[in-house]
Amino acid sequence: MEQVKDDWRQMKLTDAEYAMLEYAEKLTLTPSNMREADVQKLRDAGWSDRDILDIVHVCAYFNFRVRVVDGLGLELGSWQLKRARAGSERAAKVAQERGVPMPSDPWQVR
């Protein structure tokens, strides 16, 4: 399970699991870029509309939690900062590979 947190692309996943994680990543990083085609990819991978709703709810819930913590200015532990930076570096690499821009970073977190 720890591998999924570190880099889910390194795991042996089903096509459906890969589609779900790719969808959740896009929804997290670039929510305004979501399209019906993204939902259709999940359907094509075997997810039902109810499954897709659950995927969106779980993703939104975790993103909400992060925004609350960030909004209150709570401090992160060093291990959390290390993991966040590693995730940001992986996201930048994927964005570059796909030819899409990373979201702006006005607070210089990256």
Tab-separated table of C-alpha atoms in Angstrom:
chain	number	residue	atom	x	y	z
A	1	MET	CA	0.000	0.000	0.000
A	2	GLU	CA	2.880	2.381	0.713
A	3	GLN	CA	3.885	2.119	-2.960
A	4	VAL	CA	0.522	3.510	-4.017
A	5	LYS	CA	1.117	6.601	-1.875
A	6	ASP	CA	4.635	7.041	-3.237
A	7	ASP	CA	4.002	6.371	-6.924
A	8	TRP	CA	0.996	4.414	-8.076
A	9	ARG	CA	2.433	4.175	-11.586
A	10	GLN	CA	5.000	1.721	-10.264
A	11	MET	CA	2.334	-0.717	-9.092
A	12	LYS	CA	0.855	-3.579	-11.044
A	13	LEU	CA	-2.708	-2.367	-11.421
A	14	THR	CA	-5.695	-3.365	-13.464
A	15	ASP	CA	-6.736	-1.097	-16.321
A	16	ALA	CA	-9.711	-0.008	-14.208
A	17	GLU	CA	-7.511	0.907	-11.229
A	18	TYR	CA	-5.093	2.794	-13.448
A	19	ALA	CA	-7.981	4.735	-15.048
A	20	MET	CA	-9.375	5.581	-11.605
A	21	LEU	CA	-6.072	6.892	-10.270
A	22	GLU	CA	-5.347	8.855	-13.425
A	23	TYR	CA	-8.808	10.418	-13.168
A	24	ALA	CA	-8.342	11.283	-9.471
A	25	GLU	CA	-4.949	12.805	-10.192
A	26	LYS	CA	-6.340	15.008	-12.970
A	27	LEU	CA	-9.311	16.014	-10.811
A	28	THR	CA	-6.922	16.989	-8.016
A	29	LEU	CA	-4.345	18.850	-10.088
A	30	THR	CA	-6.452	20.439	-12.816
A	31	PRO	CA	-10.150	20.259	-11.902
A	32	SER	CA	-11.199	22.869	-14.455
A	33	ASN	CA	-9.817	20.666	-17.236
A	34	MET	CA	-12.178	17.769	-16.509
A	35	ARG	CA	-14.425	16.810	-19.408
A	36	GLU	CA	-17.105	14.248	-20.194
A	37	ALA	CA	-14.379	12.292	-22.020
A	38	ASP	CA	-12.631	11.768	-18.666
A	39	VAL	CA	-15.784	10.216	-17.244
A	40	GLN	CA	-16.198	8.105	-20.363
A	41	LYS	CA	-12.685	6.684	-19.890
A	42	LEU	CA	-13.802	5.407	-16.495
A	43	ARG	CA	-16.930	3.878	-17.987
A	44	ASP	CA	-14.852	2.265	-20.725
A	45	ALA	CA	-12.599	0.786	-18.016
A	46	GLY	CA	-15.635	-0.838	-16.388
A	47	TRP	CA	-16.654	1.651	-13.709
A	48	SER	CA	-20.385	2.234	-13.252
A	49	ASP	CA	-21.830	5.719	-12.865
A	50	ARG	CA	-22.295	4.992	-9.142
A	51	ASP	CA	-18.621	3.970	-8.916
A	52	ILE	CA	-17.613	7.188	-10.651
A	53	LEU	CA	-19.679	9.223	-8.214
A	54	ASP	CA	-17.922	7.462	-5.331
A	55	ILE	CA	-14.514	8.140	-6.915
A	56	VAL	CA	-15.361	11.843	-7.223
A	57	HIS	CA	-16.665	12.012	-3.644
A	58	VAL	CA	-13.570	10.369	-2.162
A	59	CYS	CA	-11.227	12.542	-4.213
A	60	ALA	CA	-13.140	15.701	-3.306
A	61	TYR	CA	-13.206	14.755	0.378
A	62	PHE	CA	-9.444	14.306	0.577
A	63	ASN	CA	-8.849	17.531	-1.325
A	64	PHE	CA	-11.269	19.314	1.018
A	65	ARG	CA	-9.320	18.045	4.038
A	66	VAL	CA	-6.073	19.352	2.594
A	67	ARG	CA	-7.631	22.756	1.928
A	68	VAL	CA	-8.902	22.987	5.512
A	69	VAL	CA	-5.468	22.146	6.935
A	70	ASP	CA	-3.802	24.595	4.555
A	71	GLY	CA	-6.434	27.253	5.240
A	72	LEU	CA	-5.802	27.077	8.962
A	73	GLY	CA	-2.050	27.323	8.470
A	74	LEU	CA	-1.353	24.069	10.268
A	75	GLU	CA	2.252	22.938	10.163
A	76	LEU	CA	3.323	19.777	8.377
A	77	GLY	CA	5.892	17.342	9.677
A	78	SER	CA	9.173	16.959	7.783
A	79	TRP	CA	8.114	13.554	6.424
A	80	GLN	CA	4.933	15.138	5.032
A	81	LEU	CA	6.890	17.919	3.352
A	82	LYS	CA	9.289	15.388	1.842
A	83	ARG	CA	6.403	13.323	0.442
A	84	ALA	CA	4.619	16.436	-0.860
A	85	ARG	CA	7.725	17.644	-2.673
A	86	ALA	CA	8.298	14.205	-4.179
A	87	GLY	CA	4.692	14.145	-5.361
A	88	SER	CA	5.043	17.593	-6.855
A	89	GLU	CA	8.181	16.534	-8.716
A	90	ARG	CA	6.406	13.461	-10.098
A	91	ALA	CA	3.419	15.594	-11.146
A	92	ALA	CA	5.725	18.040	-12.943
A	93	LYS	CA	7.399	15.154	-14.769
A	94	VAL	CA	4.049	13.690	-15.851
A	95	ALA	CA	2.825	17.119	-16.953
A	96	GLN	CA	5.963	17.590	-19.029
A	97	GLU	CA	5.623	14.126	-20.585
A	98	ARG	CA	2.011	14.880	-21.530
A	99	GLY	CA	2.737	18.401	-22.717
A	100	VAL	CA	0.378	20.065	-20.267
A	101	PRO	CA	1.206	22.971	-17.965
A	102	MET	CA	1.457	22.564	-14.216
A	103	PRO	CA	-0.851	24.765	-12.160
A	104	SER	CA	0.768	28.019	-11.092
A	105	ASP	CA	2.692	28.071	-7.820
A	106	PRO	CA	2.361	31.673	-6.579
A	107	TRP	CA	3.363	30.749	-3.008
A	108	GLN	CA	6.488	28.899	-4.183
A	109	VAL	CA	5.602	25.592	-2.579
A	110	ARG	CA	7.406	23.603	-5.250
